Amino acid sequence: MTLREVNAAQGISARRMFSWVALIVSGLFALGIGLIAADQQQVLLSTTRMQEQTLPTIMAKQRLARNLEQLRVAGDDVFDAPSDVARQQALFMTELIAAHPSIQDDPHANALAKQTKRFFAQDLPPGTLTSDTLTKHRGQWQRLSKQLGLLIDDMFNDSIHLASQELSAVTAIQTWVRYKLVVILPLFIGIVLFLLWSAHALLVKPLQRMDQLLGEIDAVDAMPLMPSSPLREITAVQAALRALHELLQHKEQTRQTLERMAEHDDLTGLLNRRKFMEQAAVELNRDHRNHRPVSVAMADIDFFKSINDTFGHTGGDQVLKAFADILKKDLRESDLVGRIGGEEFAFVLPETGPEAAKQLMERIRSTVQANPMVLTDGGRVQATISIGVADAANSALAVALRHADTALYSAKALGRNRVEVHQA
Amino acid sequence: MLKKALFSVFALFCMCTAGAQDMSLRVAVLGNSMPMSYLNAQGELTGFSIGIIRALCEEMRATCHLKVITLDKAVESLVAGEFDVAAIGLLDTPERRARILLTKPFFRSKSIWFTKNRKFPGTPGIKIAAVAGSAQSAFLQGKGWKVVPMQSNDQIAQMLMSDQADAGLIPMPTAISLMQNPGFSALSFQYTMMDEPGLSGDACFGVTPNNPELKKKLDAALDRIKRNGRYDKINSEFLPFRVN
């Protein structure tokens, strides 16, 4: 089958179908990968943001908290300093920390730092730091210190909140990725399984079936049914198989015709001499082996030369054919008959002793005698036959046929149109 | 063929790793600027700036050779290519940025005016001590005030304590150090926090203008030590509060 014939076959092209399937699956796969990649990009952006923005912000808040705590400690030191020098040092430190840019950057911290600075500069100016003054203002400082403590707590809480927010965002993306994977992976596995199943059902199974058919296909049996396929290529191969089967059948018919021509007589349709001798030997061997009775016979149309001379060869042929028809009709299915010469016929009669064979042959002889043969030109021929019978139960085929021929000769000698049995 | 390819890859790998480990830097530092950069009792360099530059060198896997100079030589030596880095807290001023490269800030500073006799900024005719080559000195000169140039902040303290100067303008870390000295704080100096441009803001390391790539590496290393907590440890070791 040529490519053109394959293309002409009905159905969908496998190449086109699998190209589309590959395209669709690739598209779906790329879509899935793209969706997950987009989420991964979000995770990357979040972690980068965390690294570059959130973490520095958290660290800045922690540093600010640390400085506020240091401011509180310095303030406490002003009240608890063991000496004026130490108090002077503590005052300097409060002012320095309160003025540091890290505190000024944060509005709340800056406001509280200014308040602290004002408290020490205005309420406790240098030179007024007596024991009474400090005692008088300790409560005010403790309230201020408490506010600083609360702000420090806020800084730490803000840091934790910031980190928590970022982690929640990343977790949310990862959770979403997991949901997508839960959907995409089974879907992808399902598609792959479906493709494998499709490839098996549409390609492998039909090919296996056709492989099996190639082993079973013969010229005798009808072509087994093949399941229909939507694929053009499979349909084409199936058509090729059917064509092959038809070719095999045609060749078998030709072979049988040739065989028949080689084994049968063209005119009468009876076995020719070669085939008759072959089958007769087989039959006799079987009967000898089984110790069964068997007889052979030889028949000859009386005065056949005169018939030929009178009615021509065509008439003679018609007589031969009519005689053969009688034989076909009257002989048993197990009997073997062949045309072994011009007007000579031979028989093998299994399961039949000489007497029974004589009766059978007698019936044929009388049938021939009782039924004049009508020629195609309307002429009538009253033919008779002479038959010789011989027991073949204990004789080789050639010997038995020779005995039958001897009996035939006796029948001819005794006036023709009769049946004679060879007497041992 | 395969052996050649493997050998080439191995050689390239060795070159890359060797290049990273063998970077050698010449670093200029101050030797008398407590608590930033000074010699301890054992004669070893230590201080906040020293701690930071050593941490950066480790981060960059570089071998750093520290050499003590004076502040007034810092910018010139970087421009001349005598040093790769000046591990000195240089306030980020337009004048400096025009001549050298500056890293990302490694702390934020202020300047403090100290006076014993209420000679506050703007008082006419006063002598103000400042370290030569410092931002404070440049500020005072810009104002047209009389500057007594000193080689170190310790000398400014001596000038103030001995009344040879009416006032001193010194950076925040040095002020902290001075105030922790009972002998200095006992004299009850008056002080003023100076927020003027040129006296406060970001303090950076200087980098030779010939090596912009080095500045990037230093900045990245600085970011890393801030994130991994090493910066804060060094901060706590030398200064009483967070200076970043």
Coordinates of C-alpha atoms in Angstrom, one line a residue, chain A residues 51-52 55-56 59 62-64 66-67 70 85-86 88-89 91-93 95-97 99-105 117, chain B residues 108-110 112 114 172 175-176 179-182 185-186 188-189 191 193 195 226-227 231-232 236 240-244:
Chain A
Q51 CA 16.6 40.4 52.9
E52 CA 16.9 43.9 51.5
L55 CA 15.5 42.7 57.7
P56 CA 17.3 46.1 57.7
M59 CA 17.4 45.6 62.6
Q62 CA 16.0 46.8 67.3
R63 CA 18.9 49.3 67.3
L64 CA 16.5 52.1 68.0
R66 CA 18.5 49.4 72.1
N67 CA 19.3 53.1 72.1
Q70 CA 20.3 53.1 76.7
V85 CA 31.2 63.6 87.8
A86 CA 29.2 60.4 87.1
Q88 CA 27.6 64.8 84.6
Q89 CA 28.7 61.9 82.4
L91 CA 23.6 63.8 81.6
F92 CA 25.9 64.1 78.6
M93 CA 25.0 60.6 77.5
E95 CA 21.6 64.4 75.6
L96 CA 23.9 62.6 73.1
I97 CA 21.7 59.6 72.7
A99 CA 20.2 63.8 69.7
H100 CA 21.5 60.8 67.7
P101 CA 20.1 60.5 64.1
S102 CA 18.9 56.9 64.8
I103 CA 16.4 58.3 67.3
Q104 CA 15.6 61.4 65.3
D105 CA 14.6 59.3 62.3
K117 CA 16.0 66.2 76.7
Chain B
R108 CA 26.1 58.1 62.0
S109 CA 27.8 60.9 63.8
K110 CA 27.5 64.4 65.2
I112 CA 30.1 68.4 69.8
F114 CA 33.1 71.8 74.1
M172 CA 30.7 62.2 68.7
A175 CA 33.3 63.1 72.8
I176 CA 31.9 59.9 74.4
M179 CA 33.4 62.2 78.8
Q180 CA 34.1 58.8 80.1
N181 CA 37.4 60.2 81.4
P182 CA 36.7 61.4 85.0
S185 CA 34.3 65.4 82.8
A186 CA 35.2 66.8 86.3
S188 CA 32.3 70.6 83.9
F189 CA 32.7 71.6 80.2
Y191 CA 28.8 71.3 75.4
M193 CA 25.4 69.3 69.9
D195 CA 23.7 69.5 63.7
K226 CA 25.1 44.3 59.6
R227 CA 22.7 41.4 58.8
Y231 CA 28.5 44.8 63.4
D232 CA 26.3 45.1 66.5
S236 CA 28.7 47.0 71.8
P240 CA 27.7 52.6 74.7
F241 CA 24.8 52.8 72.2
R242 CA 24.0 51.9 68.6
V243 CA 25.6 54.4 66.3
N244 CA 24.2 53.2 63.0

